[in-house]
Tab-separated table of C-alpha atoms in Angstrom:
chain	number	residue	atom	x	y	z
A	1	MET	CA	0.000	0.000	0.000
A	2	ASN	CA	1.054	3.606	-0.545
A	3	GLY	CA	0.863	6.242	2.116
A	4	ASN	CA	-2.822	6.896	1.333
A	5	GLY	CA	-3.800	3.254	2.064
A	6	VAL	CA	-4.504	2.521	-1.597
A	7	CYS	CA	-3.308	-0.636	-3.243
A	8	GLY	CA	-0.811	-0.099	-5.904
A	9	LYS	CA	-0.541	-2.209	-9.031
A	10	THR	CA	1.061	-5.568	-8.560
A	11	THR	CA	2.607	-7.586	-11.354
A	12	VAL	CA	2.985	-11.363	-11.205
A	13	ASN	CA	4.611	-13.153	-14.112
A	14	GLY	CA	4.073	-10.095	-16.213
A	15	LYS	CA	0.315	-9.888	-15.459
A	16	THR	CA	-1.271	-6.969	-13.607
A	17	LEU	CA	-3.425	-7.895	-10.609
A	18	ASN	CA	-6.166	-5.828	-8.960
A	19	GLU	CA	-6.371	-5.042	-5.272
A	20	ASN	CA	-7.633	-8.603	-4.626
A	21	GLY	CA	-4.668	-10.128	-6.360
A	22	VAL	CA	-6.806	-11.322	-9.285
A	23	ASN	CA	-6.188	-10.565	-12.954
A	24	ARG	CA	-8.908	-9.825	-15.474
A	25	ASN	CA	-9.240	-13.508	-16.361
A	26	GLY	CA	-10.262	-14.401	-12.805
A	27	VAL	CA	-6.974	-16.074	-11.939
A	28	HIS	CA	-5.334	-15.249	-8.599
A	29	GLY	CA	-1.680	-14.527	-8.501
A	30	ASN	CA	-1.078	-17.939	-6.987
A	31	GLY	CA	-2.798	-19.648	-9.919
A	32	VAL	CA	-6.162	-20.288	-8.181
A	33	HIS	CA	-9.243	-19.568	-10.331
A	34	HIS	CA	-11.985	-17.346	-8.852
A	35	VAL	CA	-15.589	-16.704	-9.774
A	36	ASN	CA	-17.368	-13.379	-9.195
A	37	ILE	CA	-20.760	-13.822	-7.510
A	38	LYS	CA	-22.540	-10.536	-6.753
A	39	GLY	CA	-19.275	-8.698	-6.491
A	40	ALA	CA	-17.615	-11.249	-4.205
A	41	LEU	CA	-14.808	-13.464	-5.420
A	42	TYR	CA	-14.832	-17.178	-4.543
A	43	PRO	CA	-12.014	-19.606	-5.314
A	44	ILE	CA	-12.872	-22.570	-7.501
A	45	LYS	CA	-10.905	-25.742	-8.036
A	46	SER	CA	-8.909	-25.747	-11.211
A	47	LYS	CA	-9.968	-28.524	-13.608
A	48	SER	CA	-7.254	-30.620	-15.135
A	49	ARG	CA	-7.564	-31.140	-18.859
A	50	ARG	CA	-6.920	-34.538	-20.463
A	51	GLN	CA	-3.915	-34.289	-22.699
A	52	ARG	CA	-4.925	-37.160	-25.000
A	53	TRP	CA	-7.739	-39.624	-25.746
A	54	GLU	CA	-7.782	-42.690	-23.507
A	55	VAL	CA	-11.091	-44.578	-23.492
A	56	LYS	CA	-10.966	-47.995	-21.840
A	57	PRO	CA	-13.571	-50.720	-21.282
A	58	SER	CA	-15.073	-51.005	-17.817
A	59	GLU	CA	-13.985	-53.574	-15.264
A	60	MET	CA	-17.339	-55.284	-15.734
A	61	ALA	CA	-16.682	-55.639	-19.457
A	62	ASN	CA	-13.162	-56.922	-18.863
A	63	ASN	CA	-14.430	-59.441	-16.316
A	64	THR	CA	-17.129	-60.798	-18.625
A	65	LEU	CA	-16.100	-64.048	-20.256
A	66	ASN	CA	-18.185	-66.793	-21.837
A	67	PRO	CA	-16.225	-70.048	-21.311
A	68	ILE	CA	-17.878	-71.694	-24.326
A	69	ARG	CA	-16.874	-68.879	-26.652
A	70	ALA	CA	-13.397	-68.732	-25.120
A	71	ILE	CA	-12.792	-72.396	-25.966
A	72	VAL	CA	-14.656	-72.661	-29.281
A	73	ASP	CA	-13.160	-69.458	-30.676
A	74	GLY	CA	-9.691	-70.839	-29.956
A	75	MET	CA	-10.314	-74.128	-31.762
A	76	LYS	CA	-9.110	-74.734	-35.298
A	77	LEU	CA	-12.298	-75.989	-36.904
A	78	THR	CA	-11.592	-77.029	-40.477
A	79	PRO	CA	-14.098	-79.666	-41.634
A	80	ASN	CA	-13.207	-82.493	-43.975
A	81	PRO	CA	-14.241	-81.165	-47.426
A	82	GLU	CA	-15.310	-84.646	-48.482
A	83	LYS	CA	-17.946	-84.922	-45.734
A	84	PRO	CA	-20.832	-82.541	-45.033
A	85	MET	CA	-20.659	-80.862	-41.653
A	86	ILE	CA	-22.866	-82.175	-38.837
A	87	ALA	CA	-22.999	-79.781	-35.880
A	88	LEU	CA	-24.040	-81.502	-32.670
A	89	SER	CA	-22.913	-78.546	-30.576
A	90	ILE	CA	-25.663	-75.928	-30.690
A	91	GLY	CA	-28.388	-75.929	-28.036
A	92	ASP	CA	-30.938	-74.425	-30.423
A	93	PRO	CA	-33.706	-76.882	-31.374
A	94	THR	CA	-34.674	-74.846	-34.452
A	95	VAL	CA	-31.368	-75.135	-36.335
A	96	PHE	CA	-32.239	-78.085	-38.588
A	97	GLY	CA	-35.924	-77.240	-39.099
A	98	ASN	CA	-37.106	-80.677	-37.989
A	99	LEU	CA	-38.637	-79.435	-34.729
A	100	PRO	CA	-41.058	-76.620	-35.576
A	101	THR	CA	-43.231	-75.118	-32.898
A	102	ASP	CA	-46.930	-75.936	-32.854
A	103	GLY	CA	-49.443	-74.197	-35.115
A	104	ALA	CA	-51.359	-72.985	-32.065
A	105	VAL	CA	-48.256	-71.137	-30.870
A	106	LEU	CA	-47.854	-69.413	-34.235
A	107	GLN	CA	-51.551	-68.519	-34.347
A	108	ALA	CA	-51.334	-66.918	-30.924
A	109	MET	CA	-48.539	-64.677	-32.185
A	110	LYS	CA	-50.476	-63.777	-35.324
A	111	ASP	CA	-53.537	-62.887	-33.266
A	112	ALA	CA	-51.453	-60.731	-30.926
A	113	ILE	CA	-49.977	-58.835	-33.882
A	114	ASP	CA	-53.333	-58.419	-35.635
A	115	SER	CA	-54.944	-57.057	-32.488
A	116	GLN	CA	-52.505	-54.104	-32.502
A	117	LYS	CA	-52.836	-53.996	-28.724
A	118	TYR	CA	-49.218	-54.824	-27.993
A	119	ASN	CA	-47.189	-52.356	-30.050
A	120	GLY	CA	-46.285	-50.109	-27.130
A	121	TYR	CA	-44.207	-50.367	-23.997
A	122	ALA	CA	-45.259	-52.976	-21.478
A	123	PRO	CA	-44.659	-52.573	-17.730
A	124	SER	CA	-41.091	-53.516	-16.815
A	125	VAL	CA	-42.303	-56.656	-15.002
A	126	GLY	CA	-44.720	-57.578	-17.803
A	127	TYR	CA	-48.423	-57.194	-18.512
A	128	LEU	CA	-50.562	-58.206	-15.540
A	129	GLN	CA	-52.706	-60.508	-17.689
A	130	SER	CA	-49.625	-62.285	-19.055
A	131	ARG	CA	-48.121	-62.697	-15.596
A	132	GLN	CA	-51.387	-64.154	-14.351
A	133	ALA	CA	-51.392	-66.614	-17.265
A	134	VAL	CA	-47.944	-67.890	-16.257
A	135	ALA	CA	-49.017	-68.086	-12.622
A	136	ASN	CA	-52.091	-70.124	-13.567
A	137	PHE	CA	-50.013	-72.458	-15.733
A	138	TYR	CA	-47.442	-73.305	-13.038
A	139	SER	CA	-49.465	-72.943	-9.843
A	140	CYS	CA	-50.080	-76.087	-7.811
A	141	PRO	CA	-51.429	-76.713	-4.287
A	142	GLU	CA	-47.912	-77.287	-2.939
A	143	ALA	CA	-46.559	-74.110	-4.575
A	144	PRO	CA	-49.395	-71.657	-5.351
A	145	LEU	CA	-48.689	-68.645	-7.526
A	146	GLU	CA	-50.386	-65.318	-8.280
A	147	ALA	CA	-49.552	-62.668	-10.856
A	148	GLU	CA	-47.492	-60.738	-8.284
A	149	ASP	CA	-45.221	-63.787	-7.984
A	150	VAL	CA	-44.246	-63.613	-11.673
A	151	ILE	CA	-41.779	-61.305	-13.425
A	152	LEU	CA	-41.496	-61.575	-17.196
A	153	THR	CA	-38.023	-61.277	-18.688
A	154	SER	CA	-36.152	-61.259	-21.974
A	155	GLY	CA	-35.582	-64.993	-22.078
A	156	CYS	CA	-34.503	-67.264	-19.244
A	157	SER	CA	-31.013	-65.747	-19.413
A	158	GLN	CA	-32.298	-62.388	-18.186
A	159	ALA	CA	-34.297	-64.178	-15.499
A	160	ILE	CA	-31.067	-65.765	-14.229
A	161	ASP	CA	-29.296	-62.401	-14.449
A	162	LEU	CA	-31.982	-60.679	-12.354
A	163	ALA	CA	-32.089	-63.515	-9.817
A	164	ILE	CA	-28.317	-63.443	-9.234
A	165	SER	CA	-28.314	-59.642	-9.163
A	166	VAL	CA	-31.032	-59.391	-6.517
A	167	LEU	CA	-29.541	-62.030	-4.201
A	168	CYS	CA	-25.795	-61.325	-4.400
A	169	ASN	CA	-23.337	-58.545	-3.642
A	170	PRO	CA	-19.715	-58.228	-4.790
A	171	GLY	CA	-17.610	-60.474	-2.577
A	172	ASP	CA	-20.422	-62.965	-2.040
A	173	ASN	CA	-20.232	-66.456	-3.511
A	174	ILE	CA	-22.698	-68.696	-5.297
A	175	LEU	CA	-22.692	-72.474	-5.656
A	176	VAL	CA	-22.855	-73.708	-9.244
A	177	PRO	CA	-23.036	-77.289	-10.606
A	178	CYS	CA	-20.034	-78.797	-12.356
A	179	PRO	CA	-20.531	-79.556	-15.150
A	180	GLY	CA	-23.018	-76.747	-15.537
A	181	PHE	CA	-24.376	-74.026	-17.786
A	182	SER	CA	-21.597	-71.503	-18.394
A	183	LEU	CA	-23.823	-68.396	-18.148
A	184	TYR	CA	-23.895	-68.578	-14.340
A	185	LYS	CA	-20.169	-67.934	-14.140
A	186	THR	CA	-20.239	-65.363	-16.936
A	187	LEU	CA	-22.778	-63.256	-15.051
A	188	ALA	CA	-21.424	-63.749	-11.536
A	189	VAL	CA	-17.764	-63.016	-12.228
A	190	SER	CA	-18.672	-59.826	-14.103
A	191	MET	CA	-20.453	-58.655	-10.917
A	192	GLY	CA	-17.540	-59.449	-8.614
A	193	ILE	CA	-19.214	-62.573	-7.229
A	194	GLU	CA	-17.140	-65.689	-6.532
A	195	VAL	CA	-18.253	-68.942	-8.165
A	196	LYS	CA	-17.812	-72.197	-6.241
A	197	LEU	CA	-18.302	-75.372	-8.271
A	198	TYR	CA	-19.952	-78.382	-6.665
A	199	ASN	CA	-19.524	-81.770	-8.306
A	200	LEU	CA	-22.107	-83.804	-10.161
A	201	LEU	CA	-21.484	-87.544	-10.228
A	202	PRO	CA	-21.617	-89.257	-13.638
A	203	GLU	CA	-21.643	-92.714	-12.034
A	204	LYS	CA	-24.906	-91.708	-10.303
A	205	SER	CA	-26.556	-90.235	-13.411
A	206	TRP	CA	-25.139	-86.824	-12.552
A	207	GLU	CA	-26.668	-86.511	-9.086
A	208	VAL	CA	-25.227	-83.809	-6.806
A	209	ASP	CA	-22.314	-84.739	-4.571
A	210	LEU	CA	-24.181	-83.467	-1.504
A	211	GLN	CA	-21.217	-83.699	0.856
A	212	HIS	CA	-19.020	-81.698	-1.495
A	213	MET	CA	-21.738	-79.105	-2.079
A	214	GLU	CA	-22.336	-78.595	1.642
A	215	SER	CA	-18.606	-78.269	2.333
A	216	LEU	CA	-18.450	-75.191	0.077
A	217	ILE	CA	-21.069	-73.158	1.957
A	218	ASP	CA	-19.850	-70.310	4.167
A	219	GLU	CA	-21.210	-67.041	5.589
A	220	ARG	CA	-20.837	-65.289	2.197
A	221	THR	CA	-22.806	-67.909	0.235
A	222	SER	CA	-25.825	-66.015	-1.048
A	223	CYS	CA	-27.321	-68.427	-3.554
A	224	LEU	CA	-27.394	-72.115	-4.505
A	225	ILE	CA	-28.059	-72.784	-8.200
A	226	ILE	CA	-29.821	-76.027	-9.098
A	227	THR	CA	-30.252	-76.902	-12.781
A	228	ASN	CA	-32.939	-79.515	-13.252
A	229	PRO	CA	-33.186	-80.932	-15.882
A	230	SER	CA	-29.531	-80.324	-16.609
A	231	ASN	CA	-27.666	-78.585	-19.359
A	232	PRO	CA	-25.196	-80.092	-20.310
A	233	CYS	CA	-25.886	-83.472	-18.714
A	234	GLY	CA	-29.516	-84.184	-19.632
A	235	SER	CA	-29.966	-85.539	-16.113
A	236	VAL	CA	-33.190	-85.305	-14.105
A	237	PHE	CA	-33.261	-85.388	-10.304
A	238	ASN	CA	-35.880	-87.545	-8.620
A	239	LYS	CA	-38.033	-86.396	-5.704
A	240	LYS	CA	-35.811	-87.922	-3.034
A	241	HIS	CA	-32.660	-86.263	-4.340
A	242	LEU	CA	-34.366	-82.867	-4.618
A	243	GLN	CA	-35.495	-83.201	-1.004
A	244	GLU	CA	-31.922	-83.970	0.046
A	245	ILE	CA	-30.735	-80.809	-1.707
A	246	LEU	CA	-33.436	-78.783	0.041
A	247	LYS	CA	-32.290	-80.114	3.426
A	248	VAL	CA	-28.779	-78.791	2.788
A	249	ALA	CA	-30.125	-75.375	1.775
A	250	SER	CA	-32.409	-75.303	4.818
A	251	ARG	CA	-29.618	-76.173	7.267
A	252	HIS	CA	-27.526	-73.257	6.042
A	253	CYS	CA	-30.347	-70.796	5.272
A	254	VAL	CA	-29.299	-70.404	1.626
A	255	PRO	CA	-31.955	-69.505	-0.985
A	256	ILE	CA	-32.148	-71.468	-4.229
A	257	LEU	CA	-32.101	-70.280	-7.809
A	258	ALA	CA	-33.817	-73.114	-9.679
A	259	ASP	CA	-32.997	-73.067	-13.392
A	260	GLU	CA	-35.981	-75.014	-14.742
A	261	ILE	CA	-35.962	-73.932	-18.388
A	262	TYR	CA	-36.166	-77.626	-19.377
A	263	SER	CA	-38.942	-78.458	-16.906
A	264	ASP	CA	-41.396	-81.037	-18.259
A	265	MET	CA	-38.960	-81.998	-21.048
A	266	VAL	CA	-38.380	-85.234	-19.151
A	267	ARG	CA	-38.876	-88.967	-19.582
A	268	CYS	CA	-39.414	-89.619	-15.873
A	269	SER	CA	-41.150	-88.053	-12.905
A	270	SER	CA	-39.448	-84.942	-11.529
A	271	PRO	CA	-41.412	-82.399	-9.492
A	272	SER	CA	-40.487	-78.742	-9.371
A	273	MET	CA	-38.123	-77.700	-6.622
A	274	ALA	CA	-40.669	-75.275	-5.164
A	275	SER	CA	-43.376	-77.931	-4.811
A	276	LEU	CA	-41.138	-79.811	-2.361
A	277	SER	CA	-39.891	-76.885	-0.290
A	278	SER	CA	-41.360	-76.240	3.129
A	279	ASP	CA	-39.032	-73.436	4.220
A	280	VAL	CA	-36.400	-72.690	1.550
A	281	PRO	CA	-37.296	-69.647	-0.609
A	282	ILE	CA	-36.848	-70.261	-4.323
A	283	LEU	CA	-36.548	-68.138	-7.460
A	284	SER	CA	-37.501	-70.442	-10.333
A	285	CYS	CA	-36.330	-69.350	-13.791
A	286	GLY	CA	-37.998	-70.610	-16.956
A	287	GLY	CA	-39.370	-69.551	-20.327
A	288	LEU	CA	-40.767	-70.485	-23.719
A	289	ALA	CA	-37.435	-71.184	-25.408
A	290	LYS	CA	-37.034	-74.937	-25.105
A	291	ARG	CA	-40.373	-76.563	-24.337
A	292	TRP	CA	-42.163	-74.487	-26.982
A	293	LEU	CA	-39.142	-74.558	-29.355
A	294	VAL	CA	-38.942	-70.769	-29.846
A	295	PRO	CA	-35.634	-69.621	-28.272
A	296	GLY	CA	-35.466	-66.541	-30.494
A	297	TRP	CA	-38.694	-65.122	-29.103
A	298	ARG	CA	-36.880	-64.231	-25.860
A	299	MET	CA	-39.674	-64.826	-23.378
A	300	GLY	CA	-38.669	-65.897	-19.889
A	301	TRP	CA	-39.901	-65.508	-16.339
A	302	ILE	CA	-39.049	-65.655	-12.667
A	303	LEU	CA	-41.470	-67.432	-10.339
A	304	ILE	CA	-41.113	-66.180	-6.770
A	305	HIS	CA	-41.781	-68.929	-4.230
A	306	ASP	CA	-41.357	-67.177	-0.911
A	307	ARG	CA	-41.599	-69.745	1.871
A	308	ASP	CA	-42.331	-68.218	5.301
A	309	ASP	CA	-42.084	-64.715	3.802
A	310	ILE	CA	-38.279	-64.897	3.940
A	311	PHE	CA	-37.816	-62.830	0.774
A	312	GLY	CA	-40.485	-60.423	2.016
A	313	THR	CA	-41.060	-57.162	0.176
A	314	GLU	CA	-37.362	-56.329	-0.197
A	315	ILE	CA	-36.445	-59.061	-2.685
A	316	ARG	CA	-39.659	-58.494	-4.636
A	317	GLN	CA	-39.040	-54.765	-4.820
A	318	GLY	CA	-35.422	-55.437	-5.722
A	319	LEU	CA	-36.520	-57.546	-8.691
A	320	VAL	CA	-38.939	-54.817	-9.777
A	321	LYS	CA	-36.179	-52.202	-9.614
A	322	LEU	CA	-33.752	-54.384	-11.542
A	323	SER	CA	-36.384	-55.080	-14.202
A	324	GLN	CA	-36.657	-51.317	-14.730
A	325	ARG	CA	-33.080	-51.077	-15.983
A	326	ILE	CA	-34.369	-52.195	-19.380
A	327	LEU	CA	-37.838	-53.017	-20.676
A	328	GLY	CA	-37.103	-56.671	-21.230
A	329	ALA	CA	-39.741	-59.060	-22.523
A	330	CYS	CA	-41.143	-58.486	-26.027
A	331	SER	CA	-44.630	-56.945	-25.751
A	332	ILE	CA	-46.050	-58.923	-28.687
A	333	VAL	CA	-44.959	-62.267	-27.218
A	334	GLN	CA	-46.416	-61.140	-23.901
A	335	GLY	CA	-49.677	-60.455	-25.687
A	336	ALA	CA	-49.662	-63.980	-27.115
A	337	LEU	CA	-48.556	-65.682	-23.908
A	338	GLU	CA	-51.940	-66.548	-22.410
A	339	GLN	CA	-53.133	-68.099	-25.674
A	340	ILE	CA	-49.854	-70.009	-26.075
A	341	LEU	CA	-50.102	-71.525	-22.612
A	342	ASP	CA	-53.791	-72.328	-22.925
A	343	SER	CA	-53.909	-73.594	-26.512
A	344	THR	CA	-50.746	-75.653	-27.068
A	345	PRO	CA	-51.932	-79.282	-27.331
A	346	GLN	CA	-50.440	-81.972	-25.120
A	347	SER	CA	-49.632	-83.955	-28.258
A	348	PHE	CA	-47.078	-81.302	-29.228
A	349	TYR	CA	-45.221	-81.722	-25.939
A	350	ASN	CA	-45.424	-85.507	-26.190
A	351	ASN	CA	-44.069	-85.560	-29.743
A	352	THR	CA	-41.092	-83.406	-28.774
A	353	ILE	CA	-40.262	-85.578	-25.776
A	354	GLY	CA	-40.673	-88.727	-27.864
A	355	PHE	CA	-38.268	-87.457	-30.504
A	356	LEU	CA	-35.632	-86.445	-27.935
A	357	LYS	CA	-35.976	-89.784	-26.164
A	358	SER	CA	-35.508	-91.712	-29.421
A	359	ASN	CA	-32.438	-89.720	-30.433
A	360	SER	CA	-30.923	-90.052	-26.970
A	361	GLU	CA	-31.365	-93.809	-27.100
A	362	ILE	CA	-29.765	-93.942	-30.535
A	363	CYS	CA	-26.716	-92.002	-29.329
A	364	PHE	CA	-26.392	-94.055	-26.169
A	365	SER	CA	-26.776	-97.366	-27.983
A	366	GLU	CA	-24.453	-96.513	-30.866
A	367	LEU	CA	-21.690	-94.983	-28.770
A	368	SER	CA	-21.787	-97.388	-25.812
A	369	SER	CA	-20.132	-100.015	-27.981
A	370	VAL	CA	-17.365	-97.690	-29.178
A	371	PRO	CA	-14.077	-98.501	-27.427
A	372	GLY	CA	-12.890	-95.593	-25.295
A	373	LEU	CA	-16.265	-93.847	-25.013
A	374	ASN	CA	-18.602	-93.898	-22.016
A	375	PRO	CA	-21.965	-92.203	-22.636
A	376	VAL	CA	-24.213	-91.411	-19.672
A	377	MET	CA	-27.866	-92.035	-20.514
A	378	PRO	CA	-29.913	-88.828	-20.108
A	379	SER	CA	-33.471	-88.567	-18.799
A	380	GLY	CA	-34.432	-85.108	-19.996
A	381	ALA	CA	-33.519	-81.850	-21.717
A	382	MET	CA	-31.758	-82.042	-25.120
A	383	TYR	CA	-28.287	-83.359	-24.370
A	384	ILE	CA	-26.149	-86.411	-23.713
A	385	MET	CA	-22.657	-86.374	-22.218
A	386	ILE	CA	-20.009	-88.779	-23.509
A	387	GLY	CA	-16.950	-89.660	-21.422
A	388	ILE	CA	-13.577	-90.132	-23.154
A	389	ASP	CA	-10.963	-92.564	-21.846
A	390	MET	CA	-8.106	-90.250	-22.761
A	391	ASP	CA	-5.502	-92.862	-21.787
A	392	HIS	CA	-6.619	-94.862	-24.795
A	393	PHE	CA	-6.336	-91.903	-27.164
A	394	PRO	CA	-2.674	-90.849	-26.894
A	395	ASP	CA	-2.945	-88.854	-30.118
A	396	PHE	CA	-4.872	-86.162	-28.256
A	397	LYS	CA	-3.923	-83.917	-25.355
A	398	ASN	CA	-7.439	-83.410	-24.019
A	399	ASP	CA	-11.144	-83.250	-24.925
A	400	VAL	CA	-10.662	-79.991	-26.834
A	401	ASP	CA	-7.985	-81.572	-29.021
A	402	PHE	CA	-10.168	-84.681	-29.457
A	403	THR	CA	-13.239	-82.731	-30.643
A	404	GLU	CA	-11.159	-80.450	-32.831
A	405	ARG	CA	-9.661	-83.404	-34.701
A	406	LEU	CA	-13.131	-84.969	-34.948
A	407	VAL	CA	-14.144	-81.937	-37.003
A	408	THR	CA	-11.004	-82.082	-39.121
A	409	GLU	CA	-11.315	-85.763	-39.969
A	410	GLN	CA	-15.058	-86.478	-39.822
A	411	SER	CA	-16.818	-83.070	-40.042
A	412	VAL	CA	-18.694	-83.742	-36.793
A	413	PHE	CA	-18.648	-80.987	-34.190
A	414	CYS	CA	-19.365	-81.887	-30.561
A	415	LEU	CA	-18.825	-79.406	-27.739
A	416	PRO	CA	-15.859	-80.304	-25.507
A	417	ALA	CA	-16.973	-80.428	-21.877
A	418	SER	CA	-14.029	-78.269	-20.856
A	419	ALA	CA	-16.435	-75.493	-21.846
A	420	PHE	CA	-18.425	-76.593	-18.799
A	421	GLU	CA	-15.237	-76.960	-16.705
A	422	TYR	CA	-15.495	-80.746	-16.901
A	423	PRO	CA	-12.651	-82.146	-19.040
A	424	ASN	CA	-12.523	-85.511	-20.817
A	425	PHE	CA	-16.175	-85.472	-21.855
A	426	PHE	CA	-18.035	-84.004	-24.789
A	427	ARG	CA	-21.671	-82.967	-25.180
A	428	ILE	CA	-23.995	-83.978	-28.003
A	429	VAL	CA	-27.232	-82.129	-28.769
A	430	VAL	CA	-29.968	-84.648	-29.621
A	431	THR	CA	-32.265	-82.328	-31.608
A	432	VAL	CA	-30.787	-83.133	-35.028
A	433	PRO	CA	-32.769	-85.307	-37.482
A	434	GLU	CA	-32.511	-89.044	-36.814
A	435	GLU	CA	-30.645	-89.856	-40.021
A	436	MET	CA	-28.005	-87.232	-39.186
A	437	THR	CA	-27.726	-88.627	-35.670
A	438	LEU	CA	-27.036	-92.101	-37.062
A	439	GLU	CA	-24.517	-90.731	-39.557
A	440	ALA	CA	-22.757	-88.692	-36.880
A	441	CYS	CA	-22.504	-91.693	-34.566
A	442	ALA	CA	-21.061	-93.801	-37.390
A	443	ARG	CA	-18.401	-91.164	-38.057
A	444	ILE	CA	-17.544	-90.878	-34.363
A	445	ARG	CA	-17.127	-94.664	-34.268
A	446	GLU	CA	-14.821	-94.587	-37.284
A	447	PHE	CA	-12.796	-91.764	-35.743
A	448	CYS	CA	-12.374	-93.568	-32.422
A	449	GLN	CA	-11.457	-96.857	-34.066
A	450	SER	CA	-8.666	-95.166	-35.974
A	451	HIS	CA	-7.173	-93.524	-32.859
A	452	TYR	CA	-7.980	-95.955	-30.038
A	453	ARG	CA	-5.038	-97.710	-28.412
A	454	PRO	CA	-5.849	-100.703	-26.166
A	455	PRO	CA	-4.161	-100.984	-22.772
A	456	SER	CA	-0.701	-102.489	-23.045
A	457	ARG	CA	0.138	-105.845	-21.489
A	458	ASP	CA	2.690	-104.139	-19.236
A	459	SER	CA	0.078	-101.834	-17.746
A	460	ASN	CA	-2.223	-104.808	-17.153
A	461	ASP	CA	0.579	-106.593	-15.317
A	462	LEU	CA	1.183	-103.530	-13.195
A	463	ASP	CA	-2.503	-103.269	-12.339
A	464	GLN	CA	-2.434	-106.870	-11.135
């Protein structure tokens, strides 16, 4: 200040500052930006500017991995040009055109379109009338359902996604069957949820190893996934075994996610998990995809079986909130849903089951007599698992190598069970036409005969 108490001009780095030490650009002498609000100056934090573009995928994206795609995309699949390709790997019953849906199902869709009532947005949980139709279809005295117990989703995959999302937090763990459907792990790991694999036993028609499953449960176990009927095994649990599973869940107070997309596609009696539960709450996931042979229509659902009001309003509201992230299920299919469920004839279901049973028996019979292969007879769904005695096939390192060479030499593609984290097996889809099934089995036999090596005499002596 000068002698009159007036600020003189101050220069910092060649810039003139006013009496508040701020230049005309609002920058203080010490480099702090200020903003003028009604004559008063307030400091504001200086924003750093990015010097270059750097856009990276999220952690969720980086943690998302489909084990099937990871293995199949890494395989060298070059079919034999002298033999037409037979793909026994795709779990889509529509691929070969031999399993069309029923005319009543198509007519329901046509009527829904012609009505022009379902061209707009549906509620995030689905139309009330459509939810009630699903509830009526699956309700039974042991496990009654109302519309409020049903949430419609974009296929069974979204139903599984919502169920895991509502039950689990990052750092929790879920119990998943091994071998099992790969989507469970894909979804869980992307959310920061640990996956613990419990064993299925091929020598017991793929029943759960209950002791192993129970040993995996701890205080962070938030969900037990039961797949019945099974993908990839084609197994079906009987009533007694389901009750044993429920006892384990009850002892440890762990809710169950029941993946029942293949329910009723069985050749034996197998009740729903919910119909047997007295205290374990269950989220049952299903849809139109497999039983009605329309996987591309993307119509699934969650059935909320809340024993003893354990889920209460919080889990229900959580599912509603999660369903609002996207408007999932197609409105036109929702509009057709009641007619589909009411009008599909029992003969359609019976014909589908009969075809799958016949093809399964063909595969089992044809491949049981092939040296080095050990098929496990299925009881439901659309699959059969074949064990490989790798010791007798020294030309191959593992099941991936085995199935890759099967494509190269015989133009038959079976999915290696390493995709389901269960090596030395492969999965066959039994939806292909019967003549192709027979041809594929003949080629697999020829392939195995050319590579099979019997046990040596020395190894037999050692065994004795």
